[in-house]
Amino acid sequence: MTSREQDTVRKARAGDERAFEELVTAYEKKIYHISLRYTGNEHDAMDVTQEVFLRVFRFLPQFQEESRFSTWLYRIAVNASLDFLRRRSPGGELSLDDTDDEGLTLEVSDPRYQPERELERAELRQAVADGIAALPPQMREIVILRDISGLSYDEIGAVLGIEQGTVKSRLSRARSRLAAFLSETGNYSRKSASKKQLEVARNE
Amino acid sequence: MNNCQDYFVYMNQYLDGELPPQETEELLRHLEICEGCRRRFEALRRMVEETRALSADPPADLHAAIMAGVRRERAPRRGLIRLGGRTGRRALVRIGGLAACLVLLAALFDVASPWLGRTGGDDTASDEAAAPEAALFDAAPGEGAEASRSVQSYAQPAPDGAANGILAPESGDMTGDAATDGSAPGYDHAPLAVDGLEEAGPSAFYVVAVGTGDLSAVFGGDVPVEERTDRICVQIENTENARDEAEQALIEAGFTVCDNVEGLPEIDENAQTGLVIVYEDK
């Protein structure tokens, strides 16, 4: 947390509404995006986002700065999203098979990616969004936290309360599952990467 | 490290910038010799890239909606207690503040009486219309000096026949928001002075109720009853809708939630707890 943000958080905690609004402005888009990926639709994402900031407002006096504000906020976002999913599907969705014992699927082939063909790329992106929505919740959330929110493994571990090793393996399994989804829905072709492409990857 | 599945985990770490240098070298060496992994790596890289490129523009009114919700949460609660509210998660109950509960019994009794017909959702207004106010409590005026004095002093200025036991509005409609409005016909009560609650410390809201019922079913198992009186005070955590939920739970349990209680202590919307004061109608 930057010292400026720390200052803002302290002011907000002391009841400064303008400071609180600054925090809302800084994070609302990210929280909305997280909620959108969790819930799968804009209307619910809006509701969950509002709920997240209400919880932040309510519990801010209890925030002791033992973690970064953003970590604390993301944890609230994750919990609010999960609460929402539980309400929407009591005893259903969250109990789906998404344990960490599940093996990796290595049926990952190339995405049909050619920069000059924007339409296909848009289709692929939509397929990725659909694939994330189709992931079991535990896998979905780890992809969201890593690739949507950009959290490090450390931060993900802190938000979800899991070990680094679990972050690593769960993320691999989640992406493997996502890739399998894309293959099944025909968004990957079977073209092999050339050594030249590998060189490009290596140099990036 | 010798199987492709392990290297797939490495690929993920590599793309996340979380693979240490030595393992990175190992991965890249493996990719040189394993076409299957090379293919997987490229696919994974593209997929992750697309995932990270996902974006979402929130609705234009998101910010305003968030802040409106926060301001509603922050807004000072008025002393006027309303009935109703949606039923939801039961408020976490904390017990305490018993010693601070010194609301005048008879004053409450008088204020509460018009609402008798609304307990438990039963519209028994017509029955109550004929009942004298004293029927609310077994304690007749005079049995407790404080109580009787308050009843009389308050009953005097009460207009619209309330003091004469005419408690039901002519319309008979005791449900809905209109009934919670202190200005509704038959509910024009004179101001009621309530004191003695300041010692409880700041509360986020106050709920005052009378009646007979199983309080443990409303607030959990350990609700203490003040020994020498029939008052019970319960502090409930100040969460969203906690007040509405407490009121709803009381009503569902057969209690009468009192409206138009004035003179309650200042409300501190930031307080951790709200105070529920229940007068038992034994």
Coordinates of C-alpha atoms in Angstrom, one line a residue:
Chain A
M1 CA 0.0 0.0 0.0
T2 CA 1.4 3.3 -0.9
S3 CA 1.7 5.8 1.8
R4 CA -0.8 8.0 0.0
E5 CA -3.3 5.2 -0.1
Q6 CA -2.6 4.4 3.5
D7 CA -3.3 7.9 4.4
T8 CA -6.6 7.8 2.5
V9 CA -7.6 4.5 4.1
R10 CA -7.0 6.0 7.6
K11 CA -9.0 9.1 6.8
A12 CA -11.8 6.9 5.4
R13 CA -11.7 4.8 8.5
A14 CA -12.0 7.9 10.6
G15 CA -15.2 8.7 8.8
D16 CA -14.0 11.0 6.0
E17 CA -16.5 10.4 3.2
R18 CA -14.4 12.1 0.6
A19 CA -11.5 9.7 1.4
F20 CA -13.8 6.8 1.2
E21 CA -15.0 7.9 -2.2
E22 CA -11.4 8.1 -3.3
L23 CA -11.0 4.5 -2.5
V24 CA -14.2 3.7 -4.3
T25 CA -13.0 5.5 -7.4
A26 CA -9.6 3.7 -7.2
Y27 CA -11.1 0.2 -6.9
E28 CA -14.7 0.1 -8.2
K29 CA -13.7 -0.9 -11.7
K30 CA -11.5 -3.8 -10.6
I31 CA -14.1 -5.0 -8.1
Y32 CA -16.8 -4.8 -10.7
H33 CA -14.7 -6.8 -13.1
I34 CA -14.0 -9.4 -10.4
S35 CA -17.7 -9.6 -9.7
L36 CA -18.6 -9.8 -13.3
R37 CA -16.3 -12.8 -13.8
Y38 CA -17.8 -14.5 -10.7
T39 CA -21.4 -13.8 -11.5
G40 CA -21.3 -13.9 -15.2
N41 CA -23.7 -11.0 -15.8
E42 CA -23.6 -7.3 -15.5
H43 CA -26.7 -6.9 -13.3
D44 CA -25.5 -9.2 -10.6
A45 CA -22.0 -7.8 -10.9
M46 CA -23.4 -4.4 -10.1
D47 CA -25.2 -5.7 -7.1
V48 CA -22.2 -7.5 -5.8
T49 CA -19.9 -4.5 -6.3
Q50 CA -22.3 -2.4 -4.3
E51 CA -22.4 -5.0 -1.6
V52 CA -18.6 -5.2 -1.5
F53 CA -18.3 -1.4 -0.9
L54 CA -21.0 -1.5 1.7
R55 CA -19.1 -4.2 3.5
V56 CA -15.9 -2.2 3.2
F57 CA -17.6 0.8 4.6
R58 CA -19.0 -1.2 7.5
F59 CA -15.9 -3.1 8.3
L60 CA -13.3 -0.5 7.6
P61 CA -13.1 0.5 11.3
Q62 CA -12.0 -3.1 11.9
F63 CA -9.2 -3.0 9.3
Q64 CA -6.0 -3.1 11.2
E65 CA -3.6 -2.7 8.4
E66 CA -2.2 -6.1 9.0
S67 CA -2.4 -6.7 5.3
R68 CA -2.5 -4.4 2.3
F69 CA -5.8 -2.6 1.9
S70 CA -6.1 -4.1 -1.6
T71 CA -5.7 -7.6 -0.2
W72 CA -8.3 -7.0 2.4
L73 CA -10.6 -5.5 -0.2
Y74 CA -10.2 -8.4 -2.6
R75 CA -10.9 -10.8 0.2
I76 CA -14.2 -9.0 0.8
A77 CA -14.9 -9.1 -2.9
V78 CA -14.2 -12.8 -3.1
N79 CA -16.5 -13.5 -0.1
A80 CA -19.3 -11.3 -1.3
S81 CA -19.1 -13.0 -4.7
L82 CA -19.2 -16.5 -3.1
D83 CA -22.1 -15.4 -0.9
F84 CA -23.9 -14.3 -4.0
L85 CA -23.2 -17.6 -5.8
R86 CA -24.4 -19.6 -2.7
R87 CA -27.6 -17.6 -2.6
R88 CA -28.2 -18.1 -6.3
S89 CA -27.5 -21.8 -6.2
P90 CA -27.9 -23.0 -2.6
G91 CA -25.9 -26.3 -2.2
G92 CA -25.4 -26.4 -5.9
E93 CA -22.6 -24.7 -7.7
L94 CA -20.1 -24.5 -4.9
S95 CA -20.2 -28.2 -4.3
L96 CA -19.1 -29.1 -7.8
D97 CA -16.1 -31.2 -8.2
D98 CA -13.2 -28.8 -8.1
T99 CA -10.8 -30.3 -5.7
D100 CA -7.1 -30.0 -6.0
D101 CA -6.7 -33.7 -6.5
E102 CA -7.9 -33.5 -10.0
G103 CA -5.3 -34.3 -12.6
L104 CA -4.1 -31.9 -15.2
T105 CA -5.4 -32.1 -18.7
L106 CA -2.6 -31.7 -21.1
E107 CA -4.9 -31.5 -24.2
V108 CA -3.8 -28.0 -24.8
S109 CA -3.3 -27.0 -28.3
D110 CA -2.8 -23.7 -30.1
P111 CA -5.3 -21.0 -29.9
R112 CA -6.3 -19.9 -33.4
Y113 CA -4.6 -16.6 -33.0
Q114 CA -3.7 -14.3 -35.8
P115 CA -3.4 -10.7 -35.0
E116 CA -4.7 -9.5 -38.3
R117 CA -7.9 -11.4 -37.8
E118 CA -9.6 -9.3 -35.2
L119 CA -12.9 -11.0 -35.5
E120 CA -11.4 -14.3 -34.5
R121 CA -9.6 -12.8 -31.7
A122 CA -12.7 -11.3 -30.4
E123 CA -14.4 -14.7 -30.6
L124 CA -11.5 -16.2 -28.8
R125 CA -11.7 -13.6 -26.1
Q126 CA -15.4 -14.2 -25.7
A127 CA -14.7 -17.9 -25.5
V128 CA -12.2 -17.3 -22.8
A129 CA -14.8 -15.3 -20.9
D130 CA -17.3 -18.1 -21.3
G131 CA -14.7 -20.6 -20.3
I132 CA -13.9 -18.7 -17.1
A133 CA -17.6 -18.6 -16.3
A134 CA -17.8 -22.3 -16.8
L135 CA -15.0 -23.1 -14.4
P136 CA -15.8 -24.5 -11.0
P137 CA -15.8 -21.7 -8.5
Q138 CA -12.4 -22.4 -6.8
M139 CA -10.7 -22.6 -10.2
R140 CA -12.6 -19.6 -11.4
E141 CA -11.6 -17.4 -8.5
I142 CA -7.9 -18.2 -8.8
V143 CA -7.9 -17.3 -12.5
I144 CA -9.8 -14.1 -11.7
L145 CA -7.4 -13.1 -9.0
R146 CA -4.3 -13.8 -11.1
D147 CA -5.3 -12.8 -14.6
I148 CA -8.1 -10.3 -14.0
S149 CA -6.9 -8.7 -10.8
G150 CA -3.2 -9.2 -11.4
L151 CA -2.4 -10.4 -7.9
S152 CA 0.9 -12.2 -7.2
Y153 CA 0.9 -15.7 -5.8
D154 CA 1.7 -14.3 -2.4
E155 CA -1.3 -12.0 -2.5
I156 CA -3.6 -14.7 -3.8
G157 CA -2.5 -16.9 -1.0
A158 CA -3.3 -14.1 1.5
V159 CA -6.7 -13.4 -0.1
L160 CA -7.8 -17.0 -0.2
G161 CA -6.0 -18.2 2.8
I162 CA -4.2 -21.0 1.0
E163 CA -0.5 -22.1 0.7
Q164 CA 1.7 -21.0 -2.2
G165 CA 1.9 -24.6 -3.4
T166 CA -1.8 -24.7 -3.6
V167 CA -2.0 -21.5 -5.5
K168 CA 0.5 -22.9 -8.0
S169 CA -1.2 -26.2 -8.5
R170 CA -4.7 -24.9 -8.5
L171 CA -3.9 -22.2 -11.1
S172 CA -2.3 -24.8 -13.4
R173 CA -5.3 -27.0 -13.1
A174 CA -7.7 -24.1 -13.6
R175 CA -5.9 -23.1 -16.8
S176 CA -5.7 -26.6 -18.0
R177 CA -9.4 -26.9 -17.5
L178 CA -10.0 -23.6 -19.3
A179 CA -7.8 -24.7 -22.2
A180 CA -9.8 -28.0 -22.4
F181 CA -13.0 -25.9 -22.5
L182 CA -11.6 -23.9 -25.4
S183 CA -10.6 -27.0 -27.3
E184 CA -14.0 -28.5 -26.8
T185 CA -15.7 -25.4 -28.1
G186 CA -13.5 -25.3 -31.1
N187 CA -11.6 -22.2 -30.3
Y188 CA -8.2 -23.9 -30.6
S189 CA -6.8 -25.3 -33.7
R190 CA -4.1 -28.0 -33.8
K191 CA -1.4 -26.0 -35.3
S192 CA 1.9 -26.5 -33.5
A193 CA 4.1 -23.7 -32.4
S194 CA 7.2 -23.4 -34.4
K195 CA 10.6 -23.0 -32.8
K196 CA 10.6 -19.5 -34.1
Q197 CA 7.4 -18.7 -32.1
L198 CA 9.1 -20.3 -29.1
E199 CA 12.1 -17.9 -29.6
V200 CA 9.7 -15.0 -29.6
A201 CA 8.1 -16.2 -26.4
R202 CA 11.5 -16.7 -24.9
N203 CA 12.6 -13.2 -25.7
E204 CA 9.4 -11.5 -24.4
Chain B
M1 CA 11.8 -32.8 -13.1
N2 CA 11.0 -35.2 -15.8
N3 CA 7.5 -35.3 -16.8
C4 CA 5.5 -32.9 -19.0
Q5 CA 2.8 -32.4 -16.4
D6 CA 5.4 -30.9 -14.0
Y7 CA 6.6 -28.7 -16.8
F8 CA 3.1 -27.5 -17.4
V9 CA 3.1 -26.1 -13.8
Y10 CA 6.4 -24.4 -14.6
M11 CA 4.9 -22.9 -17.7
N12 CA 2.1 -21.3 -15.6
Q13 CA 4.6 -20.0 -13.1
Y14 CA 6.8 -18.6 -15.9
L15 CA 3.8 -16.8 -17.4
D16 CA 3.0 -15.4 -14.0
G17 CA 6.5 -14.2 -13.4
E18 CA 6.8 -16.5 -10.5
L19 CA 9.3 -19.1 -11.8
P20 CA 12.8 -18.8 -10.2
P21 CA 15.7 -18.4 -12.7
Q22 CA 17.0 -21.9 -12.4
E23 CA 13.7 -23.5 -13.1
T24 CA 13.1 -21.1 -15.9
E25 CA 16.3 -22.3 -17.6
E26 CA 15.2 -25.9 -17.0
L27 CA 11.8 -25.2 -18.6
L28 CA 13.3 -23.5 -21.6
R29 CA 15.7 -26.3 -22.2
H30 CA 12.8 -28.8 -22.0
L31 CA 10.8 -26.8 -24.5
E32 CA 13.7 -27.0 -26.9
I33 CA 13.4 -30.8 -27.0
C34 CA 9.7 -31.4 -26.4
E35 CA 7.3 -30.5 -29.2
G36 CA 4.2 -31.3 -27.2
C37 CA 5.2 -29.0 -24.4
R38 CA 6.1 -26.3 -26.9
R39 CA 2.6 -26.5 -28.4
R40 CA 1.1 -26.4 -25.0
F41 CA 3.2 -23.5 -23.9
E42 CA 2.3 -21.4 -26.9
A43 CA -1.4 -22.2 -26.4
L44 CA -1.2 -21.4 -22.8
R45 CA 0.6 -18.2 -23.4
R46 CA -2.1 -17.1 -25.9
M47 CA -4.9 -18.1 -23.6
V48 CA -3.4 -16.3 -20.6
E49 CA -2.8 -13.2 -22.8
E50 CA -6.5 -13.2 -23.8
T51 CA -7.6 -13.7 -20.3
R52 CA -5.6 -10.7 -19.1
A53 CA -6.9 -8.7 -22.0
L54 CA -10.5 -9.2 -20.9
S55 CA -12.0 -5.9 -19.7
A56 CA -15.2 -4.7 -18.4
D57 CA -16.6 -1.3 -18.4
P58 CA -18.9 -0.9 -15.4
P59 CA -22.3 0.7 -15.9
A60 CA -22.1 4.5 -15.9
D61 CA -24.1 4.7 -12.7
L62 CA -22.0 2.3 -10.7
H63 CA -20.1 4.9 -8.8
A64 CA -23.2 6.8 -7.9
A65 CA -25.0 3.7 -6.9
I66 CA -22.1 2.6 -4.6
M67 CA -22.0 6.0 -2.9
A68 CA -25.7 6.3 -2.5
G69 CA -25.7 2.9 -0.7
V70 CA -22.8 4.1 1.5
R71 CA -24.6 7.3 2.3
R72 CA -27.8 5.5 3.2
E73 CA -25.7 3.3 5.5
R74 CA -24.1 6.4 7.0
A75 CA -27.3 8.4 7.4
P76 CA -28.3 9.0 11.0
R77 CA -31.1 6.8 12.1
R78 CA -34.1 8.7 13.3
G79 CA -35.5 8.0 16.8
L80 CA -38.8 7.1 15.3
I81 CA -39.0 3.4 15.1
R82 CA -40.8 1.9 12.2
L83 CA -42.4 -1.4 11.8
G84 CA -41.7 -3.8 9.0
G85 CA -38.5 -4.2 6.9
R86 CA -37.5 -7.2 5.1
T87 CA -36.8 -10.4 6.8
G88 CA -33.3 -11.6 6.3
R89 CA -30.3 -12.9 8.1
R90 CA -30.8 -12.9 11.8
A91 CA -28.7 -10.3 13.5
L92 CA -25.9 -11.5 15.5
V93 CA -26.9 -10.9 19.1
R94 CA -24.9 -9.6 21.8
I95 CA -26.2 -9.2 25.3
G96 CA -25.5 -6.3 27.5
G97 CA -26.4 -2.9 28.7
L98 CA -29.0 -4.2 31.1
A99 CA -28.2 -1.7 33.8
A100 CA -28.8 1.2 31.5
C101 CA -32.3 0.3 30.5
L102 CA -34.5 2.7 32.4
V103 CA -37.3 3.5 30.0
L104 CA -40.4 4.4 31.8
L105 CA -42.7 1.4 31.7
A106 CA -46.0 3.2 31.6
A107 CA -44.9 5.7 29.1
L108 CA -43.9 2.9 26.8
F109 CA -47.1 1.0 27.5
D110 CA -49.1 4.0 26.5
V111 CA -47.2 4.5 23.3
A112 CA -47.3 0.9 22.5
S113 CA -50.9 0.2 23.1
P114 CA -52.2 1.4 19.7
W115 CA -50.0 -1.2 18.0
L116 CA -51.3 -4.2 19.9
G117 CA -53.4 -5.3 17.0
R118 CA -50.3 -5.7 14.8
T119 CA -48.5 -8.3 16.7
G120 CA -47.7 -11.5 15.0
G121 CA -49.3 -10.2 11.8
D122 CA -52.8 -10.7 13.2
D123 CA -55.2 -8.0 12.6
T124 CA -56.9 -7.9 15.9
A125 CA -57.4 -4.2 16.0
S126 CA -61.1 -4.4 16.6
D127 CA -60.6 -6.6 19.6
E128 CA -58.1 -4.2 21.0
A129 CA -60.3 -1.2 20.4
A130 CA -62.4 -2.2 23.3
A131 CA -59.6 -3.2 25.6
P132 CA -58.6 -0.7 28.2
E133 CA -54.9 0.3 28.1
A134 CA -54.3 -1.3 31.5
A135 CA -55.1 -4.7 29.9
L136 CA -51.7 -4.5 28.3
F137 CA -50.1 -5.3 31.6
D138 CA -51.3 -7.1 34.6
A139 CA -49.9 -4.3 36.7
A140 CA -52.7 -2.0 37.4
P141 CA -52.1 1.6 37.9
G142 CA -50.9 2.1 41.4
E143 CA -49.2 -1.2 41.7
G144 CA -46.0 0.5 40.7
A145 CA -45.8 4.1 41.7
E146 CA -43.6 5.1 38.8
A147 CA -45.7 3.2 36.3
S148 CA -49.0 4.6 37.4
R149 CA -47.7 8.1 37.6
S150 CA -46.5 7.9 34.1
V151 CA -49.6 6.4 32.8
Q152 CA -51.7 9.1 34.2
S153 CA -49.4 12.0 33.3
Y154 CA -49.2 10.7 29.8
A155 CA -52.8 9.7 29.4
Q156 CA -53.9 13.2 30.2
P157 CA -52.9 15.0 27.1
A158 CA -53.4 12.2 24.7
P159 CA -55.8 13.3 22.1
D160 CA -58.3 11.5 19.9
G161 CA -59.6 9.3 22.7
A162 CA -56.5 7.3 23.1
A163 CA -56.6 7.7 26.8
N164 CA -60.2 6.5 26.8
G165 CA -59.3 3.2 25.4
I166 CA -60.3 3.9 21.8
L167 CA -57.2 2.6 20.2
A168 CA -58.1 1.4 16.8
P169 CA -58.3 3.8 13.9
E170 CA -61.7 3.9 12.2
S171 CA -60.3 2.5 9.0
G172 CA -59.3 -0.6 10.8
D173 CA -56.3 -0.8 8.5
M174 CA -53.5 -1.6 10.7
T175 CA -51.0 -2.9 8.2
G176 CA -48.7 -1.3 5.8
D177 CA -46.7 1.9 6.0
A178 CA -49.7 4.0 6.8
A179 CA -50.1 2.3 10.1
T180 CA -46.6 3.1 11.0
D181 CA -47.1 6.7 10.5
G182 CA -47.6 8.4 13.8
S183 CA -49.9 10.9 12.2
A184 CA -52.4 8.3 11.1
P185 CA -55.9 8.7 12.6
G186 CA -55.9 7.7 16.2
Y187 CA -52.2 7.8 16.6
D188 CA -51.6 11.4 17.4
H189 CA -49.7 10.9 20.6
A190 CA -48.2 13.6 22.7
P191 CA -44.5 13.6 23.0
L192 CA -43.2 10.9 25.2
A193 CA -40.2 11.6 27.4
V194 CA -37.9 8.7 27.7
D195 CA -34.7 9.0 29.7
G196 CA -32.2 6.9 31.5
L197 CA -30.8 5.2 28.4
E198 CA -27.7 7.4 28.0
E199 CA -25.6 5.2 30.2
A200 CA -25.9 2.4 27.6
G201 CA -23.4 4.3 25.5
P202 CA -24.0 5.3 21.9
S203 CA -26.3 3.0 20.0
A204 CA -26.8 2.9 16.3
F205 CA -30.6 2.6 16.7
Y206 CA -33.3 1.8 19.3
V207 CA -36.1 -0.7 19.0
V208 CA -38.7 -0.6 21.7
A209 CA -41.2 -3.4 22.0
V210 CA -43.8 -4.9 24.4
G211 CA -45.5 -8.2 24.6
T212 CA -45.2 -11.8 25.6
G213 CA -43.2 -14.3 23.7
D214 CA -40.2 -16.4 23.6
L215 CA -37.3 -14.0 23.4
S216 CA -34.8 -16.7 23.2
A217 CA -36.4 -17.7 19.9
V218 CA -36.0 -14.1 18.7
F219 CA -32.5 -13.4 19.9
G220 CA -30.9 -16.7 20.8
G221 CA -30.7 -18.7 23.9
D222 CA -29.1 -16.4 26.5
V223 CA -31.2 -13.4 26.7
P224 CA -31.0 -12.1 30.3
V225 CA -34.1 -10.8 32.0
E226 CA -33.6 -8.0 34.4
E227 CA -34.5 -9.4 37.8
R228 CA -36.5 -6.6 39.4
T229 CA -38.3 -5.4 36.4
D230 CA -39.8 -6.9 33.3
R231 CA -37.4 -5.1 31.0
I232 CA -35.0 -6.8 28.8
C233 CA -32.3 -5.1 26.9
V234 CA -30.4 -6.7 24.0
Q235 CA -27.6 -5.2 22.1
I236 CA -27.5 -6.3 18.6
E237 CA -24.7 -5.8 16.2
N238 CA -25.1 -2.9 13.9
T239 CA -25.3 -4.5 10.5
E240 CA -27.2 -3.6 7.5
N241 CA -30.9 -4.0 8.2
A242 CA -30.2 -5.2 11.8
R243 CA -32.9 -2.9 13.1
D244 CA -35.4 -4.0 10.6
E245 CA -34.6 -7.6 11.2
A246 CA -34.9 -7.2 14.9
E247 CA -38.2 -5.5 14.5
Q248 CA -39.4 -8.2 12.1
A249 CA -38.2 -11.0 14.4
L250 CA -40.0 -9.4 17.4
I251 CA -43.2 -9.0 15.4
E252 CA -43.0 -12.5 14.1
A253 CA -42.6 -13.7 17.7
G254 CA -45.7 -11.9 18.8
F255 CA -44.3 -8.8 20.2
T256 CA -45.5 -5.3 19.5
V257 CA -42.9 -2.9 18.2
C258 CA -43.6 0.6 19.5
D259 CA -43.7 3.6 17.2
N260 CA -43.3 7.2 18.0
V261 CA -41.0 6.9 21.0
E262 CA -39.4 10.2 21.5
G263 CA -36.6 11.4 23.8
L264 CA -34.4 8.4 23.0
P265 CA -30.7 9.2 23.3
E266 CA -28.8 10.5 20.4
I267 CA -28.1 8.0 17.7
D268 CA -24.6 7.3 16.6
E269 CA -24.8 5.6 13.3
N270 CA -21.2 4.4 13.6
A271 CA -21.8 2.6 16.8
Q272 CA -21.1 -1.1 16.8
T273 CA -24.5 -2.0 18.3
G274 CA -28.1 -1.0 18.4
L275 CA -30.3 -1.4 21.5
V276 CA -33.5 -3.4 21.7
I277 CA -35.6 -2.7 24.7
V278 CA -38.4 -5.2 25.4
Y279 CA -41.1 -4.9 28.0
E280 CA -42.6 -8.1 28.9
D281 CA -46.4 -8.2 29.0
K282 CA -46.7 -10.9 31.6

